[in-house]
Structures are given as structure tokens and as C-alpha cells.
mmCIF file of C-alpha atoms in Angstrom:
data_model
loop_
_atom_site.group_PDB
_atom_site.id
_atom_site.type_symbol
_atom_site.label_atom_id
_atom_site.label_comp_id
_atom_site.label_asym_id
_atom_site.label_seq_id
_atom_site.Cartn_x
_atom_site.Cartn_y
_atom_site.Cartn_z
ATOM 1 C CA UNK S 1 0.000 0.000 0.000
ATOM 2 C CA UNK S 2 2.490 2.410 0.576
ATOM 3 C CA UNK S 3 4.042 1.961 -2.882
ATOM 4 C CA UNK S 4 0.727 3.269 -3.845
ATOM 5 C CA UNK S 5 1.334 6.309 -1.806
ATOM 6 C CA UNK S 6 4.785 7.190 -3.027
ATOM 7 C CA UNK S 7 3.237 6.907 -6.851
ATOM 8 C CA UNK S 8 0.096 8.638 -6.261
ATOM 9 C CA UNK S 9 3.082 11.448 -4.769
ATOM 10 C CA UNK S 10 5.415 10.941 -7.946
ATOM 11 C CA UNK S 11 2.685 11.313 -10.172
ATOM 12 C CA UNK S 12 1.256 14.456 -8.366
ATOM 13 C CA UNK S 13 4.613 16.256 -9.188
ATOM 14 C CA UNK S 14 3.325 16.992 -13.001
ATOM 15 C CA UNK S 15 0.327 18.669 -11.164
ATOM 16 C CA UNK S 16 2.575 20.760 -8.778
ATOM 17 C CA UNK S 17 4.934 21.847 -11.697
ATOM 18 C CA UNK S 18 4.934 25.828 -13.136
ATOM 19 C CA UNK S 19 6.259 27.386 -15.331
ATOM 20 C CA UNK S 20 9.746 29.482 -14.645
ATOM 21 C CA UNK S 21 10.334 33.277 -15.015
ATOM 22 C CA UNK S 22 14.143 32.519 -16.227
ATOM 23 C CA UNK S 23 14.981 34.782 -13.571
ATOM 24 C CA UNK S 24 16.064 31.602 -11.231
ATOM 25 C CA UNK S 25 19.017 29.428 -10.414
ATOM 26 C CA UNK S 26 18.289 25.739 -12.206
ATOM 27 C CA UNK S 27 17.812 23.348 -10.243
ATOM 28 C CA UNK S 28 20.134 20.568 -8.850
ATOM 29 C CA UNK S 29 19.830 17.188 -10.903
ATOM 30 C CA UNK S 30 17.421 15.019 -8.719
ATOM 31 C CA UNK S 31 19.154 12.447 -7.249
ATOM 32 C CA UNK S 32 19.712 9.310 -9.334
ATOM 33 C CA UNK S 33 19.010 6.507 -6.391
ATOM 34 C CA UNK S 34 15.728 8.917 -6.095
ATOM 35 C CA UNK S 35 14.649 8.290 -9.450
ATOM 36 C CA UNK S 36 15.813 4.655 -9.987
ATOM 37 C CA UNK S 37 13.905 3.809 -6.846
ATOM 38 C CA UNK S 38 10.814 6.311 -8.450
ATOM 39 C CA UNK S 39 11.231 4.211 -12.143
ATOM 40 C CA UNK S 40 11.684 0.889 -10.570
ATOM 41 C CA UNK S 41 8.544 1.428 -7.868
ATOM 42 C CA UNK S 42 6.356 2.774 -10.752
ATOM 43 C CA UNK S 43 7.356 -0.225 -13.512
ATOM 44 C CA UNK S 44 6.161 -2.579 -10.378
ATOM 45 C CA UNK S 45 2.602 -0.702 -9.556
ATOM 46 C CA UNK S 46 2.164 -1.516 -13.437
ATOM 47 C CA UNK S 47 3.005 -4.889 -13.859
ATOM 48 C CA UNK S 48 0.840 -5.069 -10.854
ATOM 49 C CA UNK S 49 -2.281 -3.469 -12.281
ATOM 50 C CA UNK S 50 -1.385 -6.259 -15.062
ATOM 51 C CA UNK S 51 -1.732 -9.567 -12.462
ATOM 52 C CA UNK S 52 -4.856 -10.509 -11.233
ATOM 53 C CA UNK S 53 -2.878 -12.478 -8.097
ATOM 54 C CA UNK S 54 -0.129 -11.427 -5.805
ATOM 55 C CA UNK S 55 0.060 -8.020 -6.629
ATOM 56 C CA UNK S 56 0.754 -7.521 -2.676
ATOM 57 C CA UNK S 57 3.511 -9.856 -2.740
ATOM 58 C CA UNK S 58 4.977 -8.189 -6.390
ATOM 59 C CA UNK S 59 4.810 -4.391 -4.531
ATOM 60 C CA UNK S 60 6.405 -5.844 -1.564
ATOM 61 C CA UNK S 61 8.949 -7.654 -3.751
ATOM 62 C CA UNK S 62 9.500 -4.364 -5.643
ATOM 63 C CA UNK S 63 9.870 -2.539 -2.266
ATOM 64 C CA UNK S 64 12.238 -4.706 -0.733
ATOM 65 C CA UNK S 65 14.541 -4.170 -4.000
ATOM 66 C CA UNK S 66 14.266 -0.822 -4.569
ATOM 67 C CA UNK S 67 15.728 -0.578 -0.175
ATOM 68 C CA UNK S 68 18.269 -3.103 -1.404
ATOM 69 C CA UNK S 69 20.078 -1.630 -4.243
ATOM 70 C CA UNK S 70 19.552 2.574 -3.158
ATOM 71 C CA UNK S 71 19.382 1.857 0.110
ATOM 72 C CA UNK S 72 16.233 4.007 0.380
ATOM 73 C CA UNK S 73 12.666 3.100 2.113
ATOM 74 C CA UNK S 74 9.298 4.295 1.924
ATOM 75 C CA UNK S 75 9.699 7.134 4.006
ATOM 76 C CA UNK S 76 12.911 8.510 2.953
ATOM 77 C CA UNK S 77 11.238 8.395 -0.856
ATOM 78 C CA UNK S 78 8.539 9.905 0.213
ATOM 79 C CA UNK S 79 10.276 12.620 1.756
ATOM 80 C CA UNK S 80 12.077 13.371 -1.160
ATOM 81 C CA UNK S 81 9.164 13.636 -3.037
ATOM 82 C CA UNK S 82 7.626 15.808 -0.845
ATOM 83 C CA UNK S 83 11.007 18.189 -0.702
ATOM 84 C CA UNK S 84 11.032 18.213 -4.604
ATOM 85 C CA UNK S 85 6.742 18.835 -4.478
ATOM 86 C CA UNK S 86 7.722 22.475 -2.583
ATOM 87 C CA UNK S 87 9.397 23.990 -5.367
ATOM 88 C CA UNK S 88 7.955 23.884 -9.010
ATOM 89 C CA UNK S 89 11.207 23.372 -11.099
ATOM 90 C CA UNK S 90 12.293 21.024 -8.383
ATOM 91 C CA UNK S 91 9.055 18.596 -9.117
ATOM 92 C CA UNK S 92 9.526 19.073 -12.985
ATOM 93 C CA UNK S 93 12.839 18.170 -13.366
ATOM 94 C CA UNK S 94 12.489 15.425 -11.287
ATOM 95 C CA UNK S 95 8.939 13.865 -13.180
ATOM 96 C CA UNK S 96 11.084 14.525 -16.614
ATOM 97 C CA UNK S 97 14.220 12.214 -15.085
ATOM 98 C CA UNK S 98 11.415 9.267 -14.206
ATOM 99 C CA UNK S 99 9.656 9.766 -17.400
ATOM 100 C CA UNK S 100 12.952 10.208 -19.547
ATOM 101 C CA UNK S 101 14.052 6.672 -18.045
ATOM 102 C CA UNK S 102 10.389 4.726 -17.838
ATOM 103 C CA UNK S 103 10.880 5.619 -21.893
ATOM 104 C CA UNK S 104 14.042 4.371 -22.512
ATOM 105 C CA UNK S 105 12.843 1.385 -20.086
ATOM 106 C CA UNK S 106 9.929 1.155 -22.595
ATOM 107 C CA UNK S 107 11.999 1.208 -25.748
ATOM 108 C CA UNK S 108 14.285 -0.954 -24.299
ATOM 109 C CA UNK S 109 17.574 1.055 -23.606
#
């Protein structure tokens, strides 16, 4: 359930995104365990929508990998999330990194 909660967050950064003055700093690259962990929990949520059993067992699966290999949990992803939801550039550049690499995953890169 809470890899529901993270995506419903990840996805919610296209809806918190504005558009820039130019007058600004850019922003930092998001971190790259951040958006790994964002592309790998989000390629899990749909293979899950696709399985009509253990979907519970596939997120859990999906969570326990994503802690394994960035060393990140639910609540430190969420957090980041949350940090990049505050500022508008913050939120885009991060939902353009996940959707940059959930293409390339798509096309096969």
C-alpha cells in the first residue's frame, strides 16, 4: 500500500509543476538513487495493475529491491518527493528524469 502512496506522490509532481520566469538558479539534478527507486517502484505498480494475483507480494517484492540496491525506504522516498513537491522546477525536473528513463525502459535502452 504504501508503494501506492509514493506513486500517487510521484505522479502528483506533473500537477505541482509551473512554469519558470528565467529569472532563477536551475535546479540541482534530482538524485539518481531517487529516481531509480521512483522508475523501478512505478514499472512494479504496473506490472501489478497487469496480475490478477499477488500483486501484494509483487509491490512488496518491488519494495524490498528498490531498499536493497539505493538503500532508500518508503519514508525517505517519500520525503524526497515531498522536498522536490515544494518547489515547481524542483518537481519538474524530477517527473522529466522518471519519465525520460520509464521511456528508454519502454523502448528498451
Amino acid at each position: 500500500m504504501r508503494a501506492s502512496a509514493v506513486m500517487v506522490l510521484a505522479s502528483s509532481l506533473l500537477v505541482a509543476c509551473s512554469g519558470s520566469n528565467g529569472d532563477e538558479a536551475p535546479m540541482p539534478e534530482p538524485d539518481s538513487l531517487l529516481v531509480e527507486a521512483l522508475v523501478t517502484l512505478q514499472l512494479a505498480e504496473a506490472r501489478a495493475a497487469l496480475m490478477e494475483e499477488n500483486r501484494d507480494s509483487l509491490r512488496a517484492e518491488a519494495y524490498a529491491h528498490v531498499t536493497r540496491s539505493t538503500a532508500l525506504d518508503s519514508v525517505t522516498i517519500a520525503e524526497a518527493v515531498d522536498r522536490a513537491a515544494q518547489t515547481p522546477e524542483a518537481a519538474a525536473l524530477l517527473y522529466q528524469r522518471v519519465a525520460d528513463r520509464l521511456a528508454a525502459e519502454q523502448r528498451g535502452d
